[in-house]
Amino acid sequence: VEILVCARRVPDTSENEIALNSAGTDIERDELVYSVNEPDNYAVEEALQIVAKAGGNVTVVTVGDDEDEEILRREMAMGANHGVLLSDPGFTGSDGRGIASILKAFIAKGNYDLILTGVQAEDGAAQVGGMLAAMLDCPFASLVNSIEVLDGKKLKISREIEGGNKEVSEIDLPCVLSIQTGINEPRYVGMRGIRAVASLPVPTYGASDLGVDPSIVGGARAKVKRVDYFVPALGKGAEMLSGTREENIDRLVELVAAKGGLK
Amino acid sequence: MESGQAVSQMSSWLESGYGLFLVIHFVGVLCFGYIVWRRIVPLLRAECDPRWDRPLARVGKVAKYWFGQWKHPRYRTAGFLHLLIFTGFILLVIRSFSTLLVGVSHNVAPGISGTAGHVYDNITDYAATVVFICMLVAIVRRLAFPPSRYAVPARYGKAHTADAVFLLALIAVLMAADSLFSAAVAAGQVNSGLAGEGLAVLSLPWMLQAALASASLSILGKFCFGAYLVHEVTFYFLLCYRPFGIQFHVETSLFNVYFSKLERGTLKPVRWNISDEHLDQVKSFGVKTFEDFTWKHMLDFYSCADCGRCSDNCPANAVGRPLSPRFLSVKARDYAFQHYPMIGRMGNGKPLIGGLYSEDEIWSCTTCGACEEECPLLVEYIDKVVDLRRGMIDDGNVPQSLQKPLKALESRGNPYGKLEKKRADWANAKDFQQTCRVRTLDNNGASTLYFVDSITSYDERMQSIARSTARILESAHENFGILGAKEKDSGHEVRRFGEETLFMALRDHNVDAIRASGVKKLVTADPHAFNALNHDYKDVPPVEHISQLLAREVGAGTIKFNPVENADVYTYHDPCYLGRHNHIYDEPRQVLDAIPGLKRVEMQRSRDRSFCCGGGGLMLFYEPKEEQRMGVKRVRMAAEAGANVIVTACPFCMVNMEDAIKVAGLEGKMTAIDLTELVDRQMVWPGIKAMATSVVGG
């Protein structure tokens, strides 16, 4: 199975204090530390596990600039065979459709049986996977939380649906899947692993290499534009229960049941 | 001539059995040699471990821990028995070999001659008797009153009682045969009218001689023959059987103690004889297969006597975590015996994790060192656990709960992912700044660096320890400062969790920052940072734990205390990395006892038998499978001792104790306080000095 995982570098929410900049157009990026988008990391781990069983190769691709290469190295240290950076000044500011177009152009140059994306980027809109599938005219499944290779041509997947239930489907290859966290337990990558792949080449492709139509990518062509960033006003605070312990327990059970937490 | 005839009659048994005895000798020695060789093979395939240095220190260890049996009396009954048996064995060595020599020398009484020989014979008559009785006592104890530490939990297989009793019985037989032989020889001499030198009164040989007094010379000859044969066969059987079980330590203990680790608190490097710069070229880190252990660690496995003292003291074992140090050794020994058999192909090369050991088993260790403190044979555990963790880290096999803090340590220098610039925020608290100003060092002439470390810098509750420490340093007139944003986590737990590469990055960063600050000494209130700076770092100024500085300043009268004016009863909990790993037991107690009116009691498990609070650093992020928390057990011990205030000297102990007090439902009845906080509360505060020139930290 030849697998492509589309990954993205995002500010790590567990290691940053996210604040808006003074103009309110973006978050303050000066002191941020970045890491690979968490669901993408699960997608890479899943790809590695599939390849370990069924054979094949894992390629990780990202659209970005030189700084984004670090996440490719991290995923290569995990075990991905190749990392590819799609980078071009013209790509900057692309919307979801733009990113999907760039990825589509790259995929057209290769021969992939399975394309995985994270369910969504932590700063994204969960749209690239679906658009990419449509552009490739491939079947698509989102929120996938288990994959089983049936034969060379089909997968059995399960998806998480409302209320923690699972839906099991068969899907034909090639296909695009967006991967939910929790599908596996991604392996640890330390500095040593990253150092070990530091000298491996990471090819970079620009717009002309990929044959990307410049009229549909880049900030100027984006059809979805961010117009504001704001922190929502604090809502009503928590409800404090004031009674005896028994009364509080009864009231709590009532409240949880009312919200559907107890069956 | 008459006596000559008697002697020849007496020794005729020797003539008749000569060939047989010789064959047994030959076969016995050959078998033992072969078995030992097969046991040495895995050691030759193991990782290197240079332990040939400092012979004097090593001989000292042998004198204390092997010959002196130093650790044994920590368990009264078993220790006393072992002391008797060991002494008996030591005394009987010459006698035993001279008896064996009889069979090849044609001489019924070789060995030491003259009066010295007679005295030796008499002493060893008693020694054999004592060992014989000890064996009977040990067998009865094993069968009827076994201590709980001998029990084998079902998941580790069957009880080892049968094997233990069998081996004890064999030694009893050996002693009995030896005594019977002496008795028969002595009786023969008396019957022949020879002036026998007389066996020791009331010893086992003496009693047997009395029983044989009326036997004829030919009967006595048969007794000699039988006793000798039984002695010889039992001796060689034991010799060749011991390398298959728990009594191999009889042979290996001397070597195990001689080659034991000399420095506490340290960790073995990833690979011996490979410098940090060349470490990247090492293909695989840590122990993944059995052959990745060092030869000394394999010798440890052979030497374990299965006494269970380690696990009896292991806090992880006590709270039902899936770890028992005893079975780390026993399982590895069984593995070695199975994969390095006496006949057939040797080696296996399969991964240990997931087979012999489970992941949770290896992550469960807090590296508190209670097992190593207790082991009479000085078996090492922490280095093995850390090596196994290094292997798991290298394979990416790390619990999810630990991955986030490790990643944060890599990018932010602390496990919480907090911003570097907020590391010194604790010093900016308003009330605190009015009493004490802490400066951030930049080679500005301060002589002392207070190394705060992550938890004390960032955790709101623990920041109080930082502020108290700063005020203490101020009172002690130390010209001190902190590294602030330039300080990163000491990496102590990072290293003990097996992430050596990350540890090295943190260490190198800190060493550079410390050296650039130009200070002459380091102080810390965190025993984990203390141990890292003391043992894991090189080329940094000497480091003191705040309790050491306090003890000195209190002794010198620089720091004085207001009396405690309530009925609280205090107890001091020894943090593992202050006590066991660095032998700082007395200083904190001296400080406490210098506070007027403070009532202090000791917990039963204190000093080197202190019970770990649950572990520090990354252990706070790990979610172990356990029946209860270590801390809960510990606060109950404090309550049993009659204390209502637990004093500790480690921020991690504080986290665990305060949590445990809540979990144990002791809120309002028990509190925990850090030594620095208590000192800060009680000391006569000189007030802020003129510090107009100092820079505010931040």
XYZ file of N, CA, C and O in Angstrom, chain B residues 44-151:
432
model
N 29.927 -13.136 28.487
C 30.893 -12.763 27.455
C 30.205 -12.104 26.261
O 30.816 -11.339 25.528
N 28.931 -12.420 26.081
C 28.187 -11.802 24.973
C 27.529 -10.494 25.399
O 26.883 -9.831 24.595
N 27.649 -10.147 26.660
C 26.949 -8.980 27.202
C 27.689 -7.698 26.854
O 28.796 -7.713 26.336
N 27.044 -6.572 27.180
C 27.680 -5.263 27.011
C 28.827 -5.118 28.004
O 28.805 -5.704 29.083
N 29.783 -4.286 27.640
C 30.926 -4.114 28.534
C 30.531 -3.253 29.727
O 29.522 -2.557 29.713
N 31.297 -3.325 30.764
C 31.010 -2.635 32.020
C 32.316 -2.593 32.801
O 32.688 -3.557 33.454
N 33.036 -1.485 32.691
C 34.373 -1.454 33.300
C 34.311 -1.362 34.818
O 33.985 -0.310 35.359
N 34.580 -2.437 35.468
C 34.506 -2.456 36.934
C 35.825 -2.948 37.531
O 35.835 -3.565 38.582
N 36.897 -2.703 36.833
C 38.185 -3.213 37.307
C 38.971 -2.138 38.037
O 40.092 -2.367 38.459
N 38.338 -0.937 38.170
C 39.035 0.179 38.798
C 38.943 0.113 40.319
O 38.213 -0.700 40.880
N 39.691 0.963 40.997
C 39.645 1.199 42.443
C 39.567 -0.083 43.293
O 38.605 -0.284 44.051
N 40.584 -0.927 43.161
C 40.542 -2.205 43.887
C 40.420 -2.045 45.398
O 39.752 -2.853 46.047
N 41.020 -0.997 45.954
C 40.951 -0.842 47.410
C 39.525 -0.593 47.879
O 39.056 -1.184 48.852
N 38.840 0.307 47.151
C 37.445 0.592 47.502
C 36.614 -0.680 47.383
O 35.714 -0.939 48.186
N 36.937 -1.476 46.384
C 36.167 -2.709 46.163
C 36.439 -3.745 47.254
O 35.520 -4.410 47.737
N 37.707 -3.843 47.658
C 38.033 -4.755 48.755
C 37.319 -4.287 50.024
O 36.799 -5.097 50.797
N 37.237 -2.969 50.185
C 36.512 -2.419 51.326
C 35.056 -2.850 51.311
O 34.481 -3.221 52.336
N 34.459 -2.825 50.122
C 33.058 -3.262 49.995
C 32.914 -4.737 50.353
O 31.964 -5.147 51.005
N 33.874 -5.527 49.887
C 33.841 -6.961 50.199
C 33.934 -7.155 51.706
O 33.177 -7.938 52.299
N 34.840 -6.404 52.340
C 35.023 -6.546 53.786
C 33.743 -6.205 54.534
O 33.362 -6.875 55.481
N 33.058 -5.155 54.064
C 31.873 -4.699 54.784
C 30.630 -5.541 54.443
O 29.935 -6.014 55.333
N 30.366 -5.673 53.139
C 29.079 -6.246 52.755
C 29.115 -7.765 52.564
O 28.110 -8.431 52.702
N 30.287 -8.301 52.216
C 30.364 -9.752 52.025
C 30.859 -10.403 53.300
O 30.129 -11.102 53.978
N 32.096 -10.087 53.664
C 32.661 -10.706 54.856
C 31.938 -10.216 56.106
O 31.662 -10.989 57.015
N 31.636 -8.926 56.128
C 30.982 -8.345 57.302
C 29.472 -8.525 57.328
O 28.831 -8.215 58.324
N 28.885 -9.013 56.225
C 27.433 -9.293 56.171
C 26.587 -8.096 56.623
O 25.573 -8.252 57.294
N 27.048 -6.898 56.232
C 26.523 -5.652 56.756
C 25.010 -5.501 56.688
O 24.372 -5.033 57.629
N 24.413 -5.884 55.571
C 22.980 -5.634 55.385
C 22.100 -6.674 56.084
O 20.904 -6.448 56.248
N 22.692 -7.805 56.413
C 21.854 -8.914 56.878
C 21.020 -8.633 58.119
O 19.836 -8.944 58.149
N 21.613 -8.023 59.147
C 20.827 -7.843 60.376
C 19.643 -6.896 60.220
O 18.861 -6.739 61.151
N 19.490 -6.277 59.038
C 18.304 -5.427 58.832
C 17.037 -6.255 58.943
O 15.962 -5.731 59.214
N 17.149 -7.520 58.677
C 16.054 -8.449 58.975
C 16.575 -9.367 60.080
O 17.446 -10.207 59.826
N 16.073 -9.215 61.275
C 16.657 -9.842 62.452
C 16.819 -11.355 62.342
O 17.934 -11.863 62.381
N 15.691 -12.073 62.184
C 15.745 -13.534 62.243
C 16.564 -14.102 61.092
O 17.531 -14.844 61.305
N 16.160 -13.713 59.868
C 16.853 -14.242 58.699
C 18.308 -13.808 58.708
O 19.205 -14.589 58.368
N 18.543 -12.582 59.140
C 19.900 -12.052 59.162
C 20.777 -12.823 60.137
O 21.921 -13.172 59.825
N 20.221 -13.128 61.311
C 20.965 -13.872 62.335
C 21.289 -15.279 61.825
O 22.427 -15.744 61.914
N 20.290 -15.923 61.254
C 20.507 -17.265 60.711
C 21.590 -17.234 59.634
O 22.493 -18.079 59.610
N 21.476 -16.236 58.745
C 22.435 -16.173 57.648
C 23.845 -15.926 58.164
O 24.809 -16.494 57.654
N 23.914 -15.105 59.185
C 25.218 -14.790 59.776
C 25.878 -16.075 60.304
O 27.063 -16.325 60.072
N 25.078 -16.908 60.983
C 25.602 -18.164 61.522
C 26.036 -19.099 60.393
O 27.116 -19.690 60.428
N 25.167 -19.201 59.375
C 25.464 -20.129 58.279
C 26.704 -19.659 57.520
O 27.597 -20.451 57.214
N 26.746 -18.337 57.256
C 27.884 -17.785 56.514
C 29.184 -18.006 57.290
O 30.181 -18.462 56.742
N 29.136 -17.708 58.599
C 30.330 -17.905 59.427
C 30.743 -19.376 59.403
O 31.923 -19.708 59.246
N 29.742 -20.245 59.545
C 30.012 -21.684 59.503
C 30.681 -22.080 58.197
O 31.698 -22.788 58.190
N 30.146 -21.601 57.094
C 30.696 -21.932 55.773
C 32.139 -21.466 55.655
O 32.998 -22.190 55.172
N 32.376 -20.228 56.112
C 33.732 -19.662 56.018
C 34.704 -20.543 56.819
O 35.788 -20.886 56.365
N 34.252 -20.912 58.044
C 35.116 -21.731 58.899
C 35.349 -23.113 58.298
O 36.422 -23.690 58.423
N 34.315 -23.626 57.652
C 34.368 -25.013 57.185
C 35.100 -25.187 55.862
O 35.291 -26.320 55.415
N 35.504 -24.067 55.238
C 36.111 -24.187 53.911
C 37.307 -25.139 53.919
O 37.353 -26.101 53.153
N 38.243 -24.915 54.855
C 39.466 -25.735 54.874
C 39.125 -27.194 55.208
O 39.594 -28.128 54.567
N 38.240 -27.348 56.194
C 37.860 -28.695 56.613
C 37.224 -29.458 55.466
O 37.529 -30.623 55.221
N 36.358 -28.724 54.757
C 35.636 -29.357 53.671
C 36.612 -29.826 52.587
O 36.508 -30.960 52.107
N 37.549 -28.951 52.245
C 38.495 -29.337 51.196
C 39.449 -30.419 51.689
O 39.814 -31.307 50.934
N 39.832 -30.365 52.973
C 40.742 -31.400 53.444
C 40.029 -32.747 53.510
O 40.634 -33.779 53.254
N 38.728 -32.719 53.827
C 37.978 -33.972 53.803
C 37.937 -34.533 52.380
O 38.116 -35.726 52.168
N 37.716 -33.619 51.418
C 37.701 -34.078 50.026
C 39.060 -34.666 49.652
O 39.134 -35.660 48.927
N 40.106 -34.054 50.197
C 41.468 -34.501 49.882
C 41.727 -35.924 50.356
O 42.555 -36.637 49.781
N 41.019 -36.319 51.427
C 41.207 -37.673 51.966
C 41.133 -38.693 50.839
O 41.958 -39.596 50.737
N 40.158 -38.503 49.978
C 39.906 -39.473 48.925
C 41.027 -39.595 47.910
O 41.120 -40.584 47.190
N 41.877 -38.568 47.817
C 42.957 -38.659 46.832
C 44.331 -38.758 47.488
O 45.325 -39.005 46.815
N 44.373 -38.604 48.824
C 45.693 -38.487 49.463
C 46.130 -39.735 50.214
O 47.258 -39.803 50.663
N 45.214 -40.705 50.404
C 45.532 -41.886 51.203
C 45.815 -41.533 52.650
O 46.357 -42.311 53.389
N 45.477 -40.334 53.049
C 45.759 -39.908 54.407
C 44.426 -39.557 55.059
O 43.678 -38.728 54.556
N 44.127 -40.229 56.181
C 42.808 -40.032 56.792
C 42.688 -38.645 57.415
O 41.603 -38.113 57.537
N 43.766 -38.034 57.795
C 43.653 -36.746 58.480
C 44.588 -35.700 57.897
O 45.551 -35.283 58.530
N 44.343 -35.286 56.654
C 45.142 -34.180 56.144
C 44.645 -32.869 56.747
O 43.798 -32.892 57.636
N 45.108 -31.769 56.267
C 44.663 -30.483 56.803
C 45.709 -29.901 57.721
O 46.891 -30.240 57.634
N 45.261 -29.023 58.612
C 46.211 -28.319 59.473
C 46.698 -29.284 60.557
O 45.896 -29.997 61.158
N 48.002 -29.287 60.820
C 48.526 -30.213 61.819
C 48.807 -29.470 63.119
O 48.738 -28.245 63.193
N 49.123 -30.244 64.139
C 49.535 -29.663 65.409
C 48.383 -29.113 66.224
O 47.214 -29.417 65.966
N 48.706 -28.277 67.168
C 47.696 -27.713 68.073
C 46.708 -26.848 67.299
O 45.502 -26.904 67.530
N 47.257 -26.056 66.363
C 46.385 -25.201 65.563
C 45.349 -26.058 64.860
O 44.158 -25.716 64.809
N 45.804 -27.185 64.341
C 44.891 -28.095 63.649
C 43.823 -28.604 64.586
O 42.646 -28.666 64.237
N 44.238 -28.937 65.806
C 43.282 -29.461 66.780
C 42.231 -28.402 67.119
O 41.036 -28.677 67.169
N 42.725 -27.176 67.339
C 41.802 -26.075 67.656
C 40.844 -25.864 66.482
O 39.634 -25.743 66.655
N 41.402 -25.861 65.269
C 40.564 -25.673 64.086
C 39.519 -26.775 63.991
O 38.337 -26.517 63.746
N 39.974 -28.012 64.213
C 39.026 -29.139 64.132
C 37.893 -28.966 65.135
O 36.722 -29.188 64.824
N 38.252 -28.561 66.339
C 37.224 -28.392 67.375
C 36.241 -27.275 67.013
O 35.027 -27.419 67.167
N 36.808 -26.173 66.500
C 35.933 -25.054 66.114
C 34.980 -25.501 65.003
O 33.776 -25.239 65.041
N 35.539 -26.210 64.046
C 34.693 -26.604 62.917
C 33.716 -27.711 63.301
O 32.677 -27.861 62.674
N 34.033 -28.500 64.338
C 33.029 -29.443 64.851
C 31.780 -28.669 65.242
O 30.649 -29.039 64.920
N 32.022 -27.567 65.952
C 30.890 -26.725 66.361
C 30.251 -26.046 65.148
O 29.035 -25.961 65.049
N 31.098 -25.571 64.221
C 30.565 -24.878 63.040
C 29.618 -25.797 62.273
O 28.508 -25.406 61.893
N 30.059 -27.030 62.064
C 29.219 -27.982 61.329
C 27.911 -28.211 62.078
O 26.835 -28.299 61.483
N 28.025 -28.293 63.415
C 26.826 -28.501 64.231
C 25.872 -27.328 64.090
O 24.666 -27.499 63.895
N 26.430 -26.119 64.181
C 25.591 -24.914 64.101
C 24.931 -24.826 62.728
O 23.728 -24.571 62.622
N 25.701 -25.066 61.676
C 25.113 -24.996 60.337
C 24.019 -26.050 60.203
O 22.936 -25.773 59.669
N 24.270 -27.267 60.738
C 23.272 -28.330 60.673
C 21.969 -27.890 61.348
O 20.881 -28.007 60.789
N 22.110 -27.322 62.540
C 20.910 -26.878 63.276
C 20.225 -25.738 62.509
O 19.004 -25.710 62.368
N 21.047 -24.800 61.988
C 20.474 -23.678 61.234
C 19.663 -24.188 60.038
O 18.614 -23.633 59.707
N 20.164 -25.220 59.399
C 19.435 -25.765 58.250
C 18.073 -26.296 58.688
O 17.067 -26.067 58.038
N 18.078 -27.019 59.827
C 16.804 -27.554 60.313
C 15.849 -26.416 60.639
O 14.671 -26.437 60.277
N 16.400 -25.386 61.316
C 15.566 -24.231 61.669
C 15.041 -23.569 60.388
O 13.861 -23.242 60.275
N 15.947 -23.402 59.421
C 15.552 -22.734 58.174
C 14.472 -23.525 57.447
O 13.540 -22.954 56.882
N 14.600 -24.848 57.458
C 13.595 -25.681 56.783
C 12.244 -25.530 57.479
O 11.214 -25.316 56.835
N 12.287 -25.629 58.805
C 11.030 -25.499 59.559
C 10.417 -24.124 59.301
O 9.213 -23.986 59.064
N 11.269 -23.098 59.280
C 10.787 -21.731 59.056
C 10.174 -21.613 57.667
O 9.093 -21.056 57.499
N 10.868 -22.127 56.683
C 10.364 -22.095 55.300
C 8.998 -22.766 55.191
O 8.117 -22.288 54.476
N 8.860 -23.906 55.880
C 7.634 -24.687 55.725
C 6.514 -24.208 56.627
O 5.358 -24.150 56.220
N 6.868 -23.852 57.862
C 5.809 -23.571 58.834
C 5.566 -22.084 59.064
O 4.433 -21.668 59.245
N 6.628 -21.289 59.098
C 6.430 -19.855 59.352
C 7.120 -19.006 58.295
O 7.995 -18.210 58.614
N 6.784 -19.182 57.026
C 7.521 -18.401 56.017
C 7.114 -16.931 56.076
O 5.930 -16.629 56.186
N 8.078 -16.014 56.021
C 7.723 -14.599 55.960
C 6.982 -14.324 54.645
O 7.214 -15.026 53.657
N 6.137 -13.316 54.669
C 5.302 -13.062 53.490
C 6.146 -12.720 52.264
O 5.728 -12.915 51.129
N 7.375 -12.215 52.500
C 8.177 -11.805 51.350
C 8.644 -12.983 50.500
O 9.111 -12.795 49.387
N 8.529 -14.218 51.040
C 8.918 -15.386 50.243
C 7.821 -15.801 49.252
O 8.072 -16.568 48.343
N 6.600 -15.316 49.488
C 5.473 -15.748 48.662
C 5.699 -15.350 47.203
O 6.287 -14.308 46.913
